[in-house]
XYZ file of C-alpha atoms in Angstrom:
376
model
C 11.848 25.699 -9.165
C 9.209 22.977 -8.921
C 8.477 23.262 -12.651
C 12.179 22.996 -13.444
C 12.409 19.902 -11.264
C 9.426 18.324 -13.000
C 10.942 19.124 -16.408
C 14.252 17.544 -15.401
C 12.420 14.438 -14.217
C 10.425 14.259 -17.441
C 13.653 14.466 -19.466
C 15.193 11.747 -17.299
C 12.196 9.449 -17.744
C 12.202 10.057 -21.474
C 15.892 9.298 -21.770
C 15.503 6.154 -19.688
C 12.595 4.988 -21.782
C 14.487 5.486 -25.026
C 17.683 3.830 -23.777
C 15.638 1.000 -22.277
C 13.799 0.459 -25.543
C 17.056 0.474 -27.514
C 18.583 -1.996 -25.085
C 15.583 -4.279 -25.210
C 15.536 -4.381 -28.999
C 19.294 -4.778 -29.324
C 19.274 -8.511 -28.548
C 17.880 -11.536 -30.266
C 14.537 -13.158 -29.488
C 15.625 -16.601 -28.363
C 13.052 -18.066 -26.009
C 14.542 -18.914 -22.642
C 11.242 -20.372 -21.528
C 11.214 -21.175 -17.848
C 14.969 -21.056 -17.340
C 16.381 -18.527 -14.920
C 18.462 -15.730 -16.433
C 21.871 -14.887 -15.025
C 21.768 -12.452 -12.144
C 24.371 -10.327 -13.908
C 22.495 -10.149 -17.230
C 21.227 -6.779 -18.381
C 17.632 -5.737 -18.850
C 18.127 -6.215 -22.573
C 19.149 -9.857 -22.267
C 16.623 -10.712 -19.580
C 13.640 -9.086 -21.244
C 14.055 -9.220 -24.994
C 14.560 -12.971 -24.796
C 10.904 -13.198 -23.788
C 9.557 -10.555 -26.157
C 9.231 -13.133 -28.881
C 6.660 -15.075 -26.859
C 4.548 -11.981 -26.137
C 2.011 -10.976 -28.766
C 2.546 -7.541 -30.221
C -0.496 -5.359 -29.708
C -1.547 -7.295 -26.623
C -2.920 -5.281 -23.713
C -2.311 -6.091 -20.057
C -4.388 -4.568 -17.283
C -2.810 -3.983 -13.875
C -3.651 -1.876 -10.837
C -2.504 -1.216 -7.288
C 0.032 0.815 -5.345
C 0.182 4.487 -6.266
C 3.571 4.741 -4.542
C 5.240 2.810 -7.360
C 3.347 4.373 -10.264
C 6.185 6.610 -11.455
C 8.463 3.567 -11.582
C 5.870 1.487 -13.430
C 5.297 4.313 -15.921
C 9.014 4.490 -16.751
C 9.264 0.717 -17.130
C 6.103 0.458 -19.210
C 7.291 3.090 -21.679
C 10.565 1.296 -22.376
C 9.026 -2.184 -22.438
C 6.104 -1.220 -24.653
C 8.367 0.426 -27.211
C 10.533 -2.691 -27.382
C 7.935 -5.441 -27.250
C 4.785 -3.833 -28.614
C 2.757 -4.779 -25.536
C 0.477 -2.177 -23.970
C 0.291 -2.206 -20.180
C -2.371 -0.138 -18.454
C -1.399 0.323 -14.805
C -4.063 2.356 -13.018
C -2.287 3.017 -9.710
C -5.593 3.132 -7.857
C -4.145 1.978 -4.532
C -2.935 -1.271 -2.998
C -6.350 -2.342 -1.730
C -8.005 -1.837 -5.104
C -5.219 -3.742 -6.838
C -5.401 -6.797 -4.581
C -9.197 -6.895 -4.759
C -9.240 -6.710 -8.558
C -6.470 -9.297 -8.846
C -8.407 -11.743 -6.689
C -11.448 -11.164 -8.879
C -9.461 -12.286 -11.912
C -9.475 -8.852 -13.553
C -5.718 -8.186 -13.655
C -2.560 -9.746 -15.057
C -0.711 -8.554 -11.953
C -1.205 -6.136 -9.073
C 1.030 -3.845 -7.022
C 0.778 -3.544 -3.242
C 2.720 -1.709 -0.526
C 1.837 -4.540 1.857
C 2.259 -8.271 1.345
C -0.835 -10.421 0.846
C -2.735 -11.295 4.005
C -3.591 -14.980 4.628
C -7.210 -14.446 3.636
C -6.100 -12.710 0.431
C -3.844 -15.647 -0.429
C -6.819 -17.983 0.089
C -8.978 -15.850 -2.190
C -6.262 -15.842 -4.879
C -6.500 -19.612 -5.233
C -9.859 -19.128 -6.927
C -8.196 -17.321 -9.854
C -4.757 -19.015 -9.829
C -5.662 -22.470 -11.100
C -3.547 -24.956 -9.155
C -1.547 -22.149 -7.529
C -1.880 -18.941 -5.530
C -0.921 -15.297 -5.511
C 2.664 -14.568 -4.488
C 4.532 -11.415 -3.421
C 7.527 -10.281 -5.474
C 9.402 -7.340 -3.885
C 10.240 -5.023 -6.776
C 10.358 -1.373 -5.686
C 11.850 0.158 -2.557
C 11.837 3.656 -1.212
C 12.361 5.737 1.903
C 9.457 7.382 3.693
C 10.879 10.814 4.395
C 9.958 13.074 7.280
C 9.871 16.510 5.704
C 9.816 19.705 7.790
C 9.472 23.466 7.409
C 11.119 25.257 10.333
C 12.622 28.681 9.582
C 16.320 28.916 10.370
C 16.792 25.155 10.809
C 18.636 23.629 7.870
C 19.522 20.308 9.475
C 17.309 18.385 11.874
C 17.833 15.076 13.651
C 15.005 13.154 15.327
C 14.654 9.661 16.755
C 11.729 7.265 17.055
C 10.529 8.290 20.572
C 10.611 11.971 19.635
C 8.795 11.379 16.359
C 6.104 9.358 18.150
C 5.549 12.148 20.658
C 5.421 14.785 17.911
C 2.817 12.902 15.882
C 0.838 12.033 19.021
C 0.707 15.706 20.077
C 2.866 15.056 23.164
C 5.668 17.353 21.957
C 4.163 20.584 20.677
C 7.023 23.125 20.361
C 10.153 22.982 18.226
C 12.350 24.119 21.119
C 11.238 21.191 23.292
C 14.040 19.744 25.417
C 13.923 16.374 23.629
C 14.495 18.018 20.240
C 17.210 20.281 21.683
C 19.065 17.240 23.002
C 19.187 15.717 19.524
C 20.167 19.027 17.903
C 22.540 20.794 20.326
C 23.995 23.149 17.703
C 20.687 24.184 16.097
C 18.804 27.375 16.920
C 15.338 25.963 17.521
C 12.481 28.492 17.570
C 9.683 28.772 20.113
C 7.275 27.716 17.368
C 4.255 25.427 17.451
C 4.664 22.084 15.713
C 2.099 21.382 13.005
C 2.223 17.623 12.356
C 0.576 16.557 9.089
C -0.740 13.047 8.455
C -2.759 11.370 5.690
C -6.525 11.797 5.731
C -7.000 8.852 3.354
C -6.062 5.220 3.911
C -2.468 4.778 2.857
C 0.302 2.219 2.681
C 2.655 5.069 3.565
C 0.806 5.557 6.852
C 0.857 1.797 7.440
C 4.623 1.588 7.002
C 5.395 4.749 8.996
C 3.318 3.562 11.960
C 4.858 0.073 11.741
C 8.195 1.798 12.304
C 6.872 3.613 15.385
C 5.286 0.459 16.795
C 8.464 -1.578 16.259
C 10.884 0.984 17.663
C 9.022 2.850 20.393
C 5.881 0.962 21.381
C 5.849 2.665 24.780
C 5.328 6.013 23.052
C 3.014 4.811 20.262
C 0.123 2.837 21.695
C -1.889 2.430 18.486
C -2.459 -0.771 16.540
C -1.378 0.716 13.207
C -2.763 0.118 9.746
C -3.545 2.184 6.669
C -5.855 4.602 8.508
C -4.314 7.239 10.802
C -5.298 6.635 14.437
C -3.597 9.261 16.605
C -5.525 12.327 17.729
C -4.731 15.905 16.800
C -2.486 17.218 14.074
C -3.360 18.311 10.548
C -4.543 16.023 7.769
C -4.368 16.074 3.991
C -5.174 13.657 1.175
C -2.322 11.891 -0.545
C 1.405 12.401 -0.216
C 1.115 15.455 -2.450
C -1.420 16.985 -0.071
C 0.706 16.338 3.009
C 3.807 17.762 1.312
C 1.882 20.836 0.197
C 0.644 21.357 3.762
C 4.182 21.179 5.121
C 5.483 23.558 2.467
C 2.774 26.123 3.151
C 2.872 25.955 6.971
C 5.649 27.356 9.137
C 6.515 24.839 11.842
C 5.114 21.865 9.919
C 6.342 18.298 9.617
C 4.858 15.385 7.658
C 5.678 11.994 6.109
C 5.739 11.135 2.400
C 7.815 9.548 -0.335
C 11.283 11.002 -0.945
C 10.274 12.628 -4.241
C 8.196 15.183 -2.309
C 11.211 16.547 -0.428
C 12.625 19.812 -1.779
C 11.290 23.200 -2.815
C 10.907 24.460 0.749
C 10.624 21.047 2.440
C 13.754 19.620 4.117
C 14.371 16.019 5.180
C 14.831 14.848 8.762
C 17.817 12.626 9.516
C 17.031 9.716 11.843
C 19.110 8.804 14.888
C 19.000 4.995 14.708
C 21.759 4.314 17.217
C 24.353 3.976 14.453
C 27.488 6.119 14.607
C 25.790 8.935 12.668
C 22.188 9.965 11.908
C 20.896 8.748 8.549
C 19.173 10.901 5.938
C 16.599 9.428 3.528
C 18.029 8.504 0.138
C 17.726 5.719 -2.390
C 21.057 4.322 -1.212
C 20.228 4.419 2.510
C 16.839 2.785 1.832
C 18.456 -0.026 -0.160
C 20.861 -0.634 2.749
C 17.885 -0.964 5.091
C 16.057 -3.363 2.774
C 19.238 -5.438 2.606
C 18.746 -6.030 6.347
C 15.282 -7.499 5.714
C 14.398 -11.179 5.979
C 12.344 -13.199 3.520
C 9.526 -14.672 5.595
C 7.264 -15.904 2.788
C 6.990 -19.625 2.127
C 7.434 -21.488 -1.141
C 7.521 -19.050 -4.059
C 6.275 -16.175 -1.926
C 8.969 -13.587 -1.160
C 7.271 -11.517 1.527
C 9.814 -9.453 3.455
C 10.095 -8.587 7.125
C 11.792 -5.201 7.348
C 14.071 -4.465 10.270
C 12.776 -1.134 11.567
C 15.233 -1.398 14.442
C 18.256 -1.563 12.170
C 21.439 0.033 13.427
C 23.390 -0.784 10.295
C 25.638 2.073 9.241
C 24.008 4.253 6.617
C 20.694 2.343 6.679
C 17.557 4.509 6.752
C 14.973 2.699 8.906
C 11.633 3.997 7.556
C 11.261 2.283 4.213
C 8.485 0.998 2.032
C 8.625 -2.024 -0.279
C 6.111 -2.492 -3.053
C 5.333 -6.003 -4.254
C 4.144 -7.154 -7.653
C 1.491 -9.809 -7.075
C 1.076 -12.589 -9.620
C 0.011 -16.244 -9.652
C 2.857 -18.709 -9.132
C 0.849 -21.215 -11.185
C -2.366 -20.907 -13.124
C -1.791 -17.553 -14.811
C -4.052 -16.993 -17.804
C -2.468 -18.533 -20.892
C -3.168 -15.510 -23.085
C -1.472 -13.006 -20.741
C 1.291 -15.161 -19.203
C 4.013 -14.568 -21.849
C 3.682 -10.772 -21.743
C 3.321 -10.684 -17.957
C 6.386 -12.848 -17.483
C 8.385 -10.785 -19.969
C 7.514 -7.510 -18.242
C 8.278 -8.815 -14.757
C 11.575 -10.241 -16.034
C 12.528 -6.827 -17.391
C 11.665 -4.800 -14.290
C 13.532 -7.257 -12.043
C 16.582 -7.206 -14.294
C 19.757 -5.281 -13.554
C 18.891 -2.600 -16.092
C 15.297 -2.347 -14.918
C 16.363 -1.900 -11.318
C 18.886 0.782 -12.314
C 15.984 2.969 -13.407
C 14.737 3.242 -9.825
C 17.513 5.278 -8.234
C 17.231 7.939 -10.945
C 13.604 8.677 -10.016
C 13.797 8.686 -6.200
C 13.140 4.972 -5.648
C 15.446 2.362 -4.120
C 16.556 -0.738 -6.042
C 15.954 -4.067 -4.346
C 19.263 -5.458 -2.952
C 21.055 -8.109 -5.008
C 20.484 -10.997 -2.592
C 16.719 -10.468 -2.744
C 16.256 -9.483 -6.396
C 18.225 -12.584 -7.461
C 15.535 -14.727 -5.822
C 12.831 -12.587 -7.452
C 14.341 -13.288 -10.887
C 14.458 -17.030 -10.255
C 10.844 -17.026 -9.063
C 9.642 -15.090 -12.123
C 11.385 -17.615 -14.370
C 9.363 -20.407 -12.756
C 5.862 -18.900 -12.892
C 3.446 -20.675 -15.206
């Protein structure tokens, strides 16, 4: 089943790449320079207009968030076929991407967390007359996947999740879980909670949710490294998902694409009229409740982990593309700007929901497009 799923995804990516390339090459090559494209324009119109300023055969180096790598790969394939620009995105992790960007080694970087003040300061050394800015480009739910025999639907809330991952609730038939799932037959089975053994933006965002929603039950400072005691650990989202799949009574956190094939998703009781399951649509609804808290050209978001909006899934991750607002290298600027314009376009964002990511809501992505048009 897993192989079939991977084959279906490969076919989907291939089809998207081909259609994206055809769309990109279908339009003319008028240079729109620094003007902002219409928010309703397609990927073809937004991106091919800049292809003429990018040198065919040029290579761009980028690195950063592994969470967005599947999205970047799909975008790169379509864009490269249309514009003849080669983009090498390593996906070595958010920390590696930001560090390399601030050393002047990359055209752009990807990060699951917005730039810290000290990282913005460091970016001014490579962004002549400007600084690094955060452009929210990829969204996605962090799913809680579980493997409990006989339980096909499971609802949990923030306090219960905190107690499970802090080893305070240790059996699946605990009273707190029963209260949230009155019609389920919960077994007298030990809970095996899996977390990341490596530093991870997924851990950072999951624990930010716990801190924001149930601080009384989660007394850790948070960050990319797991801090709670007990539980099982595994490297990478793939490792955590594999641990859950192979272990009866297990639960873990990972990107939505790892749900399935023996791993079922938890629905979250947020206080809305009905529990919310993780999906690209429910994640986009949550991101729509976010606030832009960056200044100037920076579009850093503050997610609302306490959202009670109907159908909004509260545990989401946003990946930023990091680029100079001013002072980008003259030889890479045209291609970088063209690629960012494409992935922020309507057509580029449509790719995301087909591969288990969440498009950025219109109100935010419109500002992203305007900002990209102004970078220099």
